[in-house]
Coordinates of C-alpha atoms and ligand atoms in Angstrom, one line a residue:
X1 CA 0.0 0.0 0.0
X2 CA 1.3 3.5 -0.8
X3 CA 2.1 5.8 2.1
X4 CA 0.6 8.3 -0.1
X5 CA -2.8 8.1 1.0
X6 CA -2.1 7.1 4.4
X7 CA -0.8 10.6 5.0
X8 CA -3.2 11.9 2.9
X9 CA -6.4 10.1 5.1
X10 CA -4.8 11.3 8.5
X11 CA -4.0 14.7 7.5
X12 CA -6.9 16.0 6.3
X13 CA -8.8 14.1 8.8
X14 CA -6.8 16.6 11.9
X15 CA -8.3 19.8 10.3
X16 CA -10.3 21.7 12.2
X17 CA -13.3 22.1 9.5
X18 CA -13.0 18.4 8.7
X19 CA -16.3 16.8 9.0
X20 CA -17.0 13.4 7.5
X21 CA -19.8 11.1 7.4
X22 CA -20.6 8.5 9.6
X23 CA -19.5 5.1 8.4
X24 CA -23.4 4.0 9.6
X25 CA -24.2 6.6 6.6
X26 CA -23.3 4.5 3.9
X27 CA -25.8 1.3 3.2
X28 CA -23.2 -1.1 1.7
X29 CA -20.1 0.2 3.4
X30 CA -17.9 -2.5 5.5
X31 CA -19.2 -2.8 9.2
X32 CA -22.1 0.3 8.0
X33 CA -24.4 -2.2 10.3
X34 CA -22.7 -1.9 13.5
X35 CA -19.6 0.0 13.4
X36 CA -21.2 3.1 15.2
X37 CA -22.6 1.0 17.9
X38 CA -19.3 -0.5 18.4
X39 CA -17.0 2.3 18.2
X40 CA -18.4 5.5 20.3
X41 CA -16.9 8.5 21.5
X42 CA -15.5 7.5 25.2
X43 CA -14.8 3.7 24.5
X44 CA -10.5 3.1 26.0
X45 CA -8.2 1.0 23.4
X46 CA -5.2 -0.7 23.8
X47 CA -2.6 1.0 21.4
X48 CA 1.1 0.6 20.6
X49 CA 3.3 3.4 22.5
X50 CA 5.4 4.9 20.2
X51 CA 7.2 6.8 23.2
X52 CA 10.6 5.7 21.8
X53 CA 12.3 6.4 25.0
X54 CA 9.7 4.5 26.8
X55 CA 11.8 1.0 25.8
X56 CA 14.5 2.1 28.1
X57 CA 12.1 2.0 31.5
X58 CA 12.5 -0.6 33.9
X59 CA 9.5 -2.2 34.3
X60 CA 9.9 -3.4 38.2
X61 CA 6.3 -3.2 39.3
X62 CA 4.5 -6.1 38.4
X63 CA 0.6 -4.6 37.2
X64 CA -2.8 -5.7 37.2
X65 CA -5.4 -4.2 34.9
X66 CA -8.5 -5.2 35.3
X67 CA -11.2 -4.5 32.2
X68 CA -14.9 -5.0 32.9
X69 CA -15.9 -6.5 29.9
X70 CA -13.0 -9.2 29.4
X71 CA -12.4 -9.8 32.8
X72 CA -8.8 -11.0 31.9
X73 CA -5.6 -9.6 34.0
X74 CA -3.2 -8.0 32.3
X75 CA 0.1 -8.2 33.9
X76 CA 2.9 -5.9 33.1
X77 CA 6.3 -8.2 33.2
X78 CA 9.9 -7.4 33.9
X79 CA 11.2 -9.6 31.2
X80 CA 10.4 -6.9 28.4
X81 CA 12.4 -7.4 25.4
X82 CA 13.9 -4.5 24.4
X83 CA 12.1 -3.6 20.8
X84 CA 9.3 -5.0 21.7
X85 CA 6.3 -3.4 20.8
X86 CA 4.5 -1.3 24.2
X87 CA 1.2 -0.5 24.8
X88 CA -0.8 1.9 26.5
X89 CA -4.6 2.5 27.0
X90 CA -5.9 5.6 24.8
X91 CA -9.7 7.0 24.7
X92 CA -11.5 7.4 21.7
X93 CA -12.1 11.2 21.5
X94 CA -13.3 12.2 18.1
X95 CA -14.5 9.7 15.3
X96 CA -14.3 10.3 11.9
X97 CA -15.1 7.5 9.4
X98 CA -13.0 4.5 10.4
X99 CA -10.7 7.0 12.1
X100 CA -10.4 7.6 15.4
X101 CA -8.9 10.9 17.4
X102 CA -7.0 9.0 20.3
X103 CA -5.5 10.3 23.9
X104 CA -3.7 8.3 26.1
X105 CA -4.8 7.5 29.7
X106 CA -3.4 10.1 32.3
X107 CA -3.5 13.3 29.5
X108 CA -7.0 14.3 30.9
X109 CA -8.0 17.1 29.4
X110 CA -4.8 18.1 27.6
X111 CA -4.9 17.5 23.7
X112 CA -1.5 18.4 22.9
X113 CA -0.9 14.7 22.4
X114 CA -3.9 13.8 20.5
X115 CA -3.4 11.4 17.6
X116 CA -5.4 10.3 14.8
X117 CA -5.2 6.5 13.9
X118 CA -6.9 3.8 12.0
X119 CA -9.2 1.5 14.0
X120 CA -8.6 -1.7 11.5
X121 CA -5.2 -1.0 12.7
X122 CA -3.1 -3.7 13.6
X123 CA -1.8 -1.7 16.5
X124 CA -5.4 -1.0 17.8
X125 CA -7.1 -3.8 20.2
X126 CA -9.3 -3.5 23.0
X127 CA -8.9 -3.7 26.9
X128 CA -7.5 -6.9 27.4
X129 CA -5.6 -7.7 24.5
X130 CA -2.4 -7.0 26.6
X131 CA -3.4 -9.5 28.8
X132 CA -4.3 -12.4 26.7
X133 CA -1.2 -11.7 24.1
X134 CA 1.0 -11.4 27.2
X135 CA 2.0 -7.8 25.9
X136 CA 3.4 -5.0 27.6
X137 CA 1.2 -2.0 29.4
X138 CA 3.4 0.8 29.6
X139 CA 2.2 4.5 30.0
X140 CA 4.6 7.3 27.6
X141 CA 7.2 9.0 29.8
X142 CA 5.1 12.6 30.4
X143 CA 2.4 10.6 32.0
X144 CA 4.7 8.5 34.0
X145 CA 6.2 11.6 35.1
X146 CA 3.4 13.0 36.1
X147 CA 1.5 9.6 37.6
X148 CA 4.1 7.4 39.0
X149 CA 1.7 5.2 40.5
X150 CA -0.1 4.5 37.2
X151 CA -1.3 1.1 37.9
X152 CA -3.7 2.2 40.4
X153 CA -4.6 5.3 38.2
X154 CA -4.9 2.4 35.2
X155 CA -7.3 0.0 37.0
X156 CA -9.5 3.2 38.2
X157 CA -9.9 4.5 35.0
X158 CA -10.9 1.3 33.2
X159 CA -13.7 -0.1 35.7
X160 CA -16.3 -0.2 33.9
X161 CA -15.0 0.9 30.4
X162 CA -16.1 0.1 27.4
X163 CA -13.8 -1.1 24.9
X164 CA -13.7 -2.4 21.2
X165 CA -14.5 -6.4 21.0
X166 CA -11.9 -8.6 21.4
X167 CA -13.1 -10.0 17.3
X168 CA -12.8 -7.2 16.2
X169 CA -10.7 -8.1 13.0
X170 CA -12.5 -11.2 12.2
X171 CA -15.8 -8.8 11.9
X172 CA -13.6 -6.8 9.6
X173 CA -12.9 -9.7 7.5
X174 CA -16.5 -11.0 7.4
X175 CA -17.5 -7.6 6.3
X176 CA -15.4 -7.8 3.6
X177 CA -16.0 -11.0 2.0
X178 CA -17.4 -10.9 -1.0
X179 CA -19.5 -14.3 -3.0
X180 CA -17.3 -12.5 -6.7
X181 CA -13.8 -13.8 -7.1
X182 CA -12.0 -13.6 -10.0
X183 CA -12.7 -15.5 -13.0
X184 CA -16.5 -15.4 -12.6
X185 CA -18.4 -14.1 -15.2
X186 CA -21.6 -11.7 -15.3
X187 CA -23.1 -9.6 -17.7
X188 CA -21.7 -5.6 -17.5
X189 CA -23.3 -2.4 -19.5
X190 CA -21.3 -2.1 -21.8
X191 CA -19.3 1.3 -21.3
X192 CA -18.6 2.1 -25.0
X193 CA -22.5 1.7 -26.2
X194 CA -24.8 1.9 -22.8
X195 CA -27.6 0.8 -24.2
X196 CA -26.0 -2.7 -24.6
X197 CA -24.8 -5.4 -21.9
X198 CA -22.0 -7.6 -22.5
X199 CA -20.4 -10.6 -20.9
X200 CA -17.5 -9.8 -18.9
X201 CA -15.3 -12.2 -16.4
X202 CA -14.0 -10.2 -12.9
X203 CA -10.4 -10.0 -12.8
X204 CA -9.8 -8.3 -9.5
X205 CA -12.0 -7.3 -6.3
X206 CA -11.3 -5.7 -3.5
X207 CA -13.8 -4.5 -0.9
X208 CA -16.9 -5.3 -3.0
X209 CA -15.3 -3.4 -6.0
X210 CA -14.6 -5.3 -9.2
X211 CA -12.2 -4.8 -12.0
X212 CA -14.1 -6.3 -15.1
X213 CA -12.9 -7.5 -18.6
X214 CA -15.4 -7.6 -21.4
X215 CA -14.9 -11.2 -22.8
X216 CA -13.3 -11.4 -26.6
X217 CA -11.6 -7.8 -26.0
X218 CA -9.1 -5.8 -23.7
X219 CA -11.1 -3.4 -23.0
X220 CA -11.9 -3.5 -19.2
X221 CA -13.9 -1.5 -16.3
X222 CA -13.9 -1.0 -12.6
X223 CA -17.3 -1.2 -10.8
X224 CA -19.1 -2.0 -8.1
X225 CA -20.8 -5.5 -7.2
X226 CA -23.9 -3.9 -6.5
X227 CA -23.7 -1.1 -9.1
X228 CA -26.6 -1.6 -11.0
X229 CA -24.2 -1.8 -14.1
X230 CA -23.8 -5.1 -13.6
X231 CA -25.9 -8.1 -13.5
X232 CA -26.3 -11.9 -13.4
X233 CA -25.6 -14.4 -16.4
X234 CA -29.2 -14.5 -18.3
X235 CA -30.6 -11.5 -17.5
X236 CA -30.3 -9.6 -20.6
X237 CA -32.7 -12.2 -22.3
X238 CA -34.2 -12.7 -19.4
X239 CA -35.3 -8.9 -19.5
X240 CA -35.3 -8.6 -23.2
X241 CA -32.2 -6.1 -22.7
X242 CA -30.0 -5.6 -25.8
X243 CA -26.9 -8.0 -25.6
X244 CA -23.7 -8.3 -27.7
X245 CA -23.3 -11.6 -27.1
X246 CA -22.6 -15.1 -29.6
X247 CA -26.1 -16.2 -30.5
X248 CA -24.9 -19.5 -28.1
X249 CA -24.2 -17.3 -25.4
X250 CA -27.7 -16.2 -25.6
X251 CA -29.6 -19.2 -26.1
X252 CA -27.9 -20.7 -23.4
X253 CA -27.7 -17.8 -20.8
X254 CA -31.5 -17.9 -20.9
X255 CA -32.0 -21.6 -20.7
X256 CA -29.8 -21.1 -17.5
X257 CA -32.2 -18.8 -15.9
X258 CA -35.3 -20.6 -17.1
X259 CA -33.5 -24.1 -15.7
X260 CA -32.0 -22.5 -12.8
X261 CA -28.6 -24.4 -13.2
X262 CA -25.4 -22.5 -14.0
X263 CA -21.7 -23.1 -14.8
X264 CA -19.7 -22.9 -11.4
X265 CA -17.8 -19.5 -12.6
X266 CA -21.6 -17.8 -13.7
X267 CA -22.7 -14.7 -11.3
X268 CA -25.9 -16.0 -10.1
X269 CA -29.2 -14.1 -9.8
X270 CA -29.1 -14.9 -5.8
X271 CA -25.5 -12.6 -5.7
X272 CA -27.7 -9.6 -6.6
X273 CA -30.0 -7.3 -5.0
X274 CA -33.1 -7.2 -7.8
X275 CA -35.2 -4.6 -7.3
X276 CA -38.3 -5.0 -6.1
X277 CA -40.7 -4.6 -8.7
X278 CA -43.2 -2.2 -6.4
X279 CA -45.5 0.0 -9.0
X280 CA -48.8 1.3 -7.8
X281 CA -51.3 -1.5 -8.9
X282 CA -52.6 -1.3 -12.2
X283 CA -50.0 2.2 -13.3
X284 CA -46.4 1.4 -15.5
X285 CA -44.3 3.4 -17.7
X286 CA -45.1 3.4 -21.1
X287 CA -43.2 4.1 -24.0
X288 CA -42.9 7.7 -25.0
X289 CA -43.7 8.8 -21.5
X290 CA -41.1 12.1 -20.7
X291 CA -39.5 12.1 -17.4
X292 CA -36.5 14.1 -16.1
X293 CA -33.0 11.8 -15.6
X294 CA -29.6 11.9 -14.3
X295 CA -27.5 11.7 -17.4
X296 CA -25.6 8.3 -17.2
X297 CA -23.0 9.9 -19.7
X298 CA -22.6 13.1 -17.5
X299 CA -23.6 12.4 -14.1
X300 CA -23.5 16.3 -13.2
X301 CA -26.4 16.8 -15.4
X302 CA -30.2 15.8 -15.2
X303 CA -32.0 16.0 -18.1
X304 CA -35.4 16.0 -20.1
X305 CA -35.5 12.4 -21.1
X306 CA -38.2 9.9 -23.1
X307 CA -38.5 6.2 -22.1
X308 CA -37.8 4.9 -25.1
X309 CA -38.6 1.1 -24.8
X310 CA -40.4 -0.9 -21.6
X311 CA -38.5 -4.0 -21.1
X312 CA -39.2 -7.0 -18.8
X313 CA -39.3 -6.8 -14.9
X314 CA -39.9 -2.9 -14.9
X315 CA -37.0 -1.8 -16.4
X316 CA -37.1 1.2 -18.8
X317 CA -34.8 2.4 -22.0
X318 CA -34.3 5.9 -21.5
X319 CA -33.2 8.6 -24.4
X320 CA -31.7 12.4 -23.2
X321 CA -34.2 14.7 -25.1
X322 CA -32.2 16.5 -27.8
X323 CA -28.9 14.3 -28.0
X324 CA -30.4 11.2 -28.7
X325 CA -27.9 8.6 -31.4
X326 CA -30.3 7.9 -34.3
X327 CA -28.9 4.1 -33.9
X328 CA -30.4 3.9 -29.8
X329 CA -26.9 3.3 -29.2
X330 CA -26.7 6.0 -26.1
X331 CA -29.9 4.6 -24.7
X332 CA -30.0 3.4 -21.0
X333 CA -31.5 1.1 -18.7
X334 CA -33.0 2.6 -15.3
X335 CA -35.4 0.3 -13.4
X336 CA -38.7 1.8 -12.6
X337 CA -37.4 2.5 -8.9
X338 CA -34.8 3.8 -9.7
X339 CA -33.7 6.9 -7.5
X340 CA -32.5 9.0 -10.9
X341 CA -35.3 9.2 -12.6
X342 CA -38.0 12.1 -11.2
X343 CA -41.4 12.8 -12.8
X344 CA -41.7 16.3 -14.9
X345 CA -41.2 18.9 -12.7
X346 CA -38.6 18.1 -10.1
X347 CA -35.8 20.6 -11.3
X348 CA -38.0 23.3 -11.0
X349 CA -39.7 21.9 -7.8
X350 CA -36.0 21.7 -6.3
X351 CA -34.4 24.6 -7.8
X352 CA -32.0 22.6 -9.4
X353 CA -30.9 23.3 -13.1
X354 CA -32.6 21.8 -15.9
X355 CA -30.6 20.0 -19.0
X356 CA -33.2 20.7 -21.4
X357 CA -33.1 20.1 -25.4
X358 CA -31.1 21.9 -27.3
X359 CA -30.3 24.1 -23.9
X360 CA -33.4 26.1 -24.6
X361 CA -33.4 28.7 -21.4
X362 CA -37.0 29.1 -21.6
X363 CA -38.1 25.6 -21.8
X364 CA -41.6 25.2 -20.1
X365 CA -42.7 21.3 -19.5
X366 CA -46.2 22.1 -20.7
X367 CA -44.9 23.4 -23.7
X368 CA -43.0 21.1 -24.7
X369 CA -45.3 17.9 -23.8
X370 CA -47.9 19.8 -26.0
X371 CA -45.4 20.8 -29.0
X372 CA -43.8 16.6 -28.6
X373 CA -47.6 15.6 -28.1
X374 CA -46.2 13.4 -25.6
X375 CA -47.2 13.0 -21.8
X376 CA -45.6 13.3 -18.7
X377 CA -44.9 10.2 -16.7
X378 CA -47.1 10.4 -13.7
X379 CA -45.7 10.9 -10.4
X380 CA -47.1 8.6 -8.7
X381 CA -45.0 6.1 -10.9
X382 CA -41.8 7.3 -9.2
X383 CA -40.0 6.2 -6.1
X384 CA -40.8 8.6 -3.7
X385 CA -38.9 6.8 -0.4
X386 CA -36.0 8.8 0.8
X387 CA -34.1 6.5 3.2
X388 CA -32.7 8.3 6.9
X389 CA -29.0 8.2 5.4
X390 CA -27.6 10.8 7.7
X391 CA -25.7 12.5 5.0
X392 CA -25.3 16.2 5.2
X393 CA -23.9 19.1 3.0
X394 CA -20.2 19.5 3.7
X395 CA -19.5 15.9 5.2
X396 CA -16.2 14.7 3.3
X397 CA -16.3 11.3 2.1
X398 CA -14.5 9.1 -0.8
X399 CA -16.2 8.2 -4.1
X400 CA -15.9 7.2 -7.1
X401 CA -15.4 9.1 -10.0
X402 CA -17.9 7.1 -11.9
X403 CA -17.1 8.5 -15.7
X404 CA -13.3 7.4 -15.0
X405 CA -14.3 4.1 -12.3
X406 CA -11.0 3.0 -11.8
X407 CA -10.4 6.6 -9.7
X408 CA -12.0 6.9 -6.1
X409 CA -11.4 10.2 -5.2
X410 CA -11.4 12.7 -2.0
X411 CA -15.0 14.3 -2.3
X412 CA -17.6 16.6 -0.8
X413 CA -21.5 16.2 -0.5
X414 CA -21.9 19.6 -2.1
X415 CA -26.2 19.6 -1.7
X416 CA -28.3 17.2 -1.0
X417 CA -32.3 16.8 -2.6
X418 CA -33.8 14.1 -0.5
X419 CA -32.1 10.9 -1.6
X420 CA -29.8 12.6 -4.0
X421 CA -26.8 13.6 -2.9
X422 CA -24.5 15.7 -5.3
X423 CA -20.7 14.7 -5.2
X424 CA -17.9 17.3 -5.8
X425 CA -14.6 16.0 -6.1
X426 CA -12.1 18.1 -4.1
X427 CA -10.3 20.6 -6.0
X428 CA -12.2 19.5 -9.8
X429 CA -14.3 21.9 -11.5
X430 CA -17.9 21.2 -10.9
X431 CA -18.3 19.8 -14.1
X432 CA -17.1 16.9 -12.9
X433 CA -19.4 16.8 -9.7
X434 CA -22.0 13.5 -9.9
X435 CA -25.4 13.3 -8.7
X436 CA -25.3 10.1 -6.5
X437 CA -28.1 8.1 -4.4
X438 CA -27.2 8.2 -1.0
X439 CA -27.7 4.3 -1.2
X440 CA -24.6 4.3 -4.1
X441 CA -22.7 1.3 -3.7
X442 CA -19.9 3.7 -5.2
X443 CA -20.0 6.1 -2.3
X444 CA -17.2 5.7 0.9
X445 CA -16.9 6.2 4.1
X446 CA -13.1 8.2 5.4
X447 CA -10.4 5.7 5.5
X448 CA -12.2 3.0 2.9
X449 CA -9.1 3.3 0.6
X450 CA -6.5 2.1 3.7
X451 CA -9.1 0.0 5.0
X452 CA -9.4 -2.4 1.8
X453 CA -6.2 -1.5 0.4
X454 CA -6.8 1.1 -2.7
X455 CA -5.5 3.9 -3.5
X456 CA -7.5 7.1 -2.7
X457 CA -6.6 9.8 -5.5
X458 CA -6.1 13.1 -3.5
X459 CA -7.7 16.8 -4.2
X460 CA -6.0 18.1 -7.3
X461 CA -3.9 21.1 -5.9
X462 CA -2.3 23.8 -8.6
Ligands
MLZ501 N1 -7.2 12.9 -16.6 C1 -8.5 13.3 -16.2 C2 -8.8 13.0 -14.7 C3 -10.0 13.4 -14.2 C4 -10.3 12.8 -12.8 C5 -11.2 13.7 -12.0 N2 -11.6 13.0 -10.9 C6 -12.5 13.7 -10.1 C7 -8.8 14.8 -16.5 O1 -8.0 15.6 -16.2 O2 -9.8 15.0 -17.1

C-alpha cells in the first residue's frame, strides 16, 4: 500500500473544519451495520506506544489491569524485550469514518498529544488484548512523570469501560468477503454503447469493487458489485435487454435462468440485489412517457428524457431529449425505482438546473409535452422513499469518480435533494461533480481506501 494516501487520510482528517460522514451513513459500506454501535466517542483501546524512550524503562512493578468487559488480567512483566512493541490504553475522542482521534490515559484534558489513527489497525485492540497476548502496558514518559503510580490510576480508569470487542478483526474480515472472485463471469453495460450489456469475467476485487474484462476484447472496467451496471448471467434475455453476445451465449444464458442451473464460474441471480418490482397497482411506464433523468454519460447533469422502450421486470430504456444517437446506441437502462429518474417537474420543484433540449433557457414542460404531443410520466409512478441516510452538505467522504471508475477520489456532499446527494470532487471543477443516491454502492466512508487497500486519488492542488 502507498504511504501516499495514508498521510493523505490522517492529515486531512486533523483539520479543524474536517467533517466526515458517519461510516453508519453508507448502506453497503464495511461494518455500516454496527460500526457506530461498536466504536463510540469514550470507548478506551489498547494501542502501541510509540514513546521511543519509553523502551528504556525498567519495568519493576508487576501490574494488574483489570477490564470490565473481558475480565482478563493484564500483567505488566519485567522480562520486556527491548524492541518490543508497548502499549498503552488511549480513549476514543473524536470519530471520523474509520478513524479515530485518540489520547492516552493520564492526558485528561490536555490535547496536545492527541493522535489520529486507524481502528482496522493492527496496532489498535481492546482492553485486554495485553493480557491475553501477554504484551506490555506501559504509560509514555510525560504521564509516568506525572502519575508514577499509574497502575492504580490504570485499574481506576478502566472499571467499567467500554472497549472495542476482542473479534474485532474477524468482523472486519466478514465484512469484507465478498461471494465474486476472480474468474467469474456476469453480464456488464457495456461502457462504449450503454444501451447494450456484454459478458464480462471479474479480474480483480477488493472490498466489493470489481475490475471487469469484457470477454473477446481488452477493453476493461472498474465497478461496483452492487452497481446496477452489472448483473447476473441471463438476465439480458431474461429482460429482453440488448446484448452483444454469440447467438450460443444467448440461447444458453436464458436456458440457464429458465432451468436454474449454472456453470460454477456464472454470477448467479441470488449474488444480486433485484429490485423489487413495487409499482402502484394497475400504473407502468409506457413508451414515450417524458421524465426528467440523471444523465448516465454526464452524471453532473439531469435531463429532459423519453422512455424509449419498456423492457421485462420494470425496467425502462431511457433517451436524453435532444442528444439522442439515431442508432439507440446511447440509450440506457434505469429500473422503474430507480432513484435518478423524477417525474416532470422536479428541477423546477428543487431549484436545481434543468438539462433541457437543445439548452433552450425558456423551456416550459407544458410546452413542450404539448409541441412533442407526448405525456408526462405520472408521479405517482416514481420512487418517492428517501431513506434516513444521515448524510449532510459538507460531510467529506470518498467516491468514485464514476465517468473514469477506476479513480476513487477525496469528495464533498456539495447539496443534497432528498435521496440525491450531489458529489464534488475536491479541487475538480464542478463539471465533474456526480449526482449520486445516498444508497450508491460507489460512495465511501473516510479511510475505505486504507481500510481495503486502494489507492485514494487526492484533491488536485495547482
Ligand atoms: N485525466 C482526467 C482525470 C479526471 C479525474 C477527475 N476525478 C475527479 C482529466 O484531467 O480530465
Amino acid at each position: 500500500m502507498d504511504s501516499k494516501d495514508r498521510d493523505l487520510t490522517i492529515e486531512y482528517v486533523g483539520r479543524p473544519d474536517f467533517v466526515t460522514a458517519n461510516v453508519s451513513s453508507f448502506k453497503y459500506a464495511p461494518m455500516a451495520d454496527f460500526w457506530d454501535r461498536l466504536v463510540t466517542i469514550g470507548i478506551k483501546v489498547e494501542v502501541v506506544n510509540n514513546d521511543t524512550e519509553v523502551q528504556d524503562l525498567p519495568t519493576k512493578t508487576p501490574v494488574k489491569t483489570k477490564n470490565s468487559n473481558s475480565n482478563s488480567t493484564s500483567t505488566t512483566t519485567d522480562t520486556k524485550e527491548l524492541n518490543e512493541k508497548v502499549y498503552w490504553i488511549a480513549t476514543v475522542i473524536k470519530i471520523s469514518g474509520y478513524l479515530a482521534k485518540l489520547r492516552y490515559e493520564g492526558y485528561e484534558d490536555d490535547d496536545s498529544h492527541d493522535f489520529w489513527v486507524y481502528l482496522f489497525n493492527d496496532d489498535i485492540h481492546g482492553v485486554g488484548w495485553c493480557a491475553s497476548q501477554g504484551k506490555t502496558l506501559v504509560p509514555p514518559r510525560n504521564i509516568l512523570r506525572k502519575l508514577p503510580d499509574w497502575t492504580m490510576y490504570l485499574i481506576k480508569k478502566l472499571t467499567g469501560a467500554r472497549t472495542l470487542p476482542p473479534d474485532l478483526k474477524s468482523l472486519i474480515d466478514e465484512s469484507l468477503a465478498t461471494r465474486f472472485r476472480p474468474g467469474m463471469k456476469l453480464e456488464v453495460v457495456d461502457k462504449q454503447r450503454i444501451s447494450s450489456v456484454r459478458v464480462a469475467t471479474v479480474e480483480v476485487t477488493i472490498g466489493g469493487r470489481l475490475l471487469v474484462t469484457y470477454d473477446g476484447s481488452d477493453s476493461s472496467f472498474w465497478t461496483h458489485e452492487r452497481s446496477p451496471l452489472v448483473h447476473p448471467i441471463g438476465w439480458a434475455q431474461f429482460v429482453s435487454h440488448e446484448l452483444i453476445a454469440t447467438y450460443e451465449y444467448a440461447r444458453e444464458s436464458l436456458e440457464k435462468v429458465n432451468s436454474k442451473r449454472f456453470s460454477p464460474d456464472d454470477a448467479t441471480w441470488d449474488m444480486f440485489e433485484l429490485p423489487k418490482n413495487d409499482l402502484p397497482p394497475g400504473q407502468r411506464f409506457e413508451v414515450n412517457m417524458k421524465i426528467e433523468a440523471v444523465d448516465p454519460l454526464n452524471l453532473s447533469s439531469i435531463c429532459v428524457a423519453t422512455v424509449v422502450k419498456v423492457l421485462r421486470c420494470n425496467y425502462l430504456m431511457i433517451g436524453i431529449d435532444g442528444s439522442m444517437c439515431p442508432t439507440g446506441s446511447d440509450w440506457f437502462c434505469y429500473h422503474a425505482t430507480s432513484p435518478y429518474i423524477f417525474p416532470a417537474g422536479f428541477c423546477k420543484a428543487n431549484n436545481l438546473k434543468l438539462t433541457t433540449p437543445n439548452n433552450d433557457e425558456n423551456f416550459d414542460w407544458t410546452r413542450y409535452l404539448q409541441e412533442t404531443g407526448a405525456k408526462a410520466a405520472p408521479a405517482s409512478l416514481f420512487n418517492k422513499d428517501i431513506p434516513q441516510h444521515g448524510f449532510k452538505e459538507g460531510m467529506l467522504i470518498e467516491a468514485t469518480d464514476l465517468m473514469q471508475s477506476r479513480l476513487v477520489c477525496v469528495a464533498t456532499i456539495s447539496k443534497i435533494v432528498g435521496r440525491l446527494l450531489r458529489i464534488h470532487f475536491n479541487g475538480w471543477d464542478e463539471t465533474f461533480d456526480q449526482w449520486c443516491d445516498c444508497e450508491s454502492p460507489d460512495l465511501f466512508p473516510w479511510g475505505w481506501c486504507r481500510l481495503v487497500g486502494y489507492e485514494l486519488e487526492p484533491p488536485k492542488t495547482e
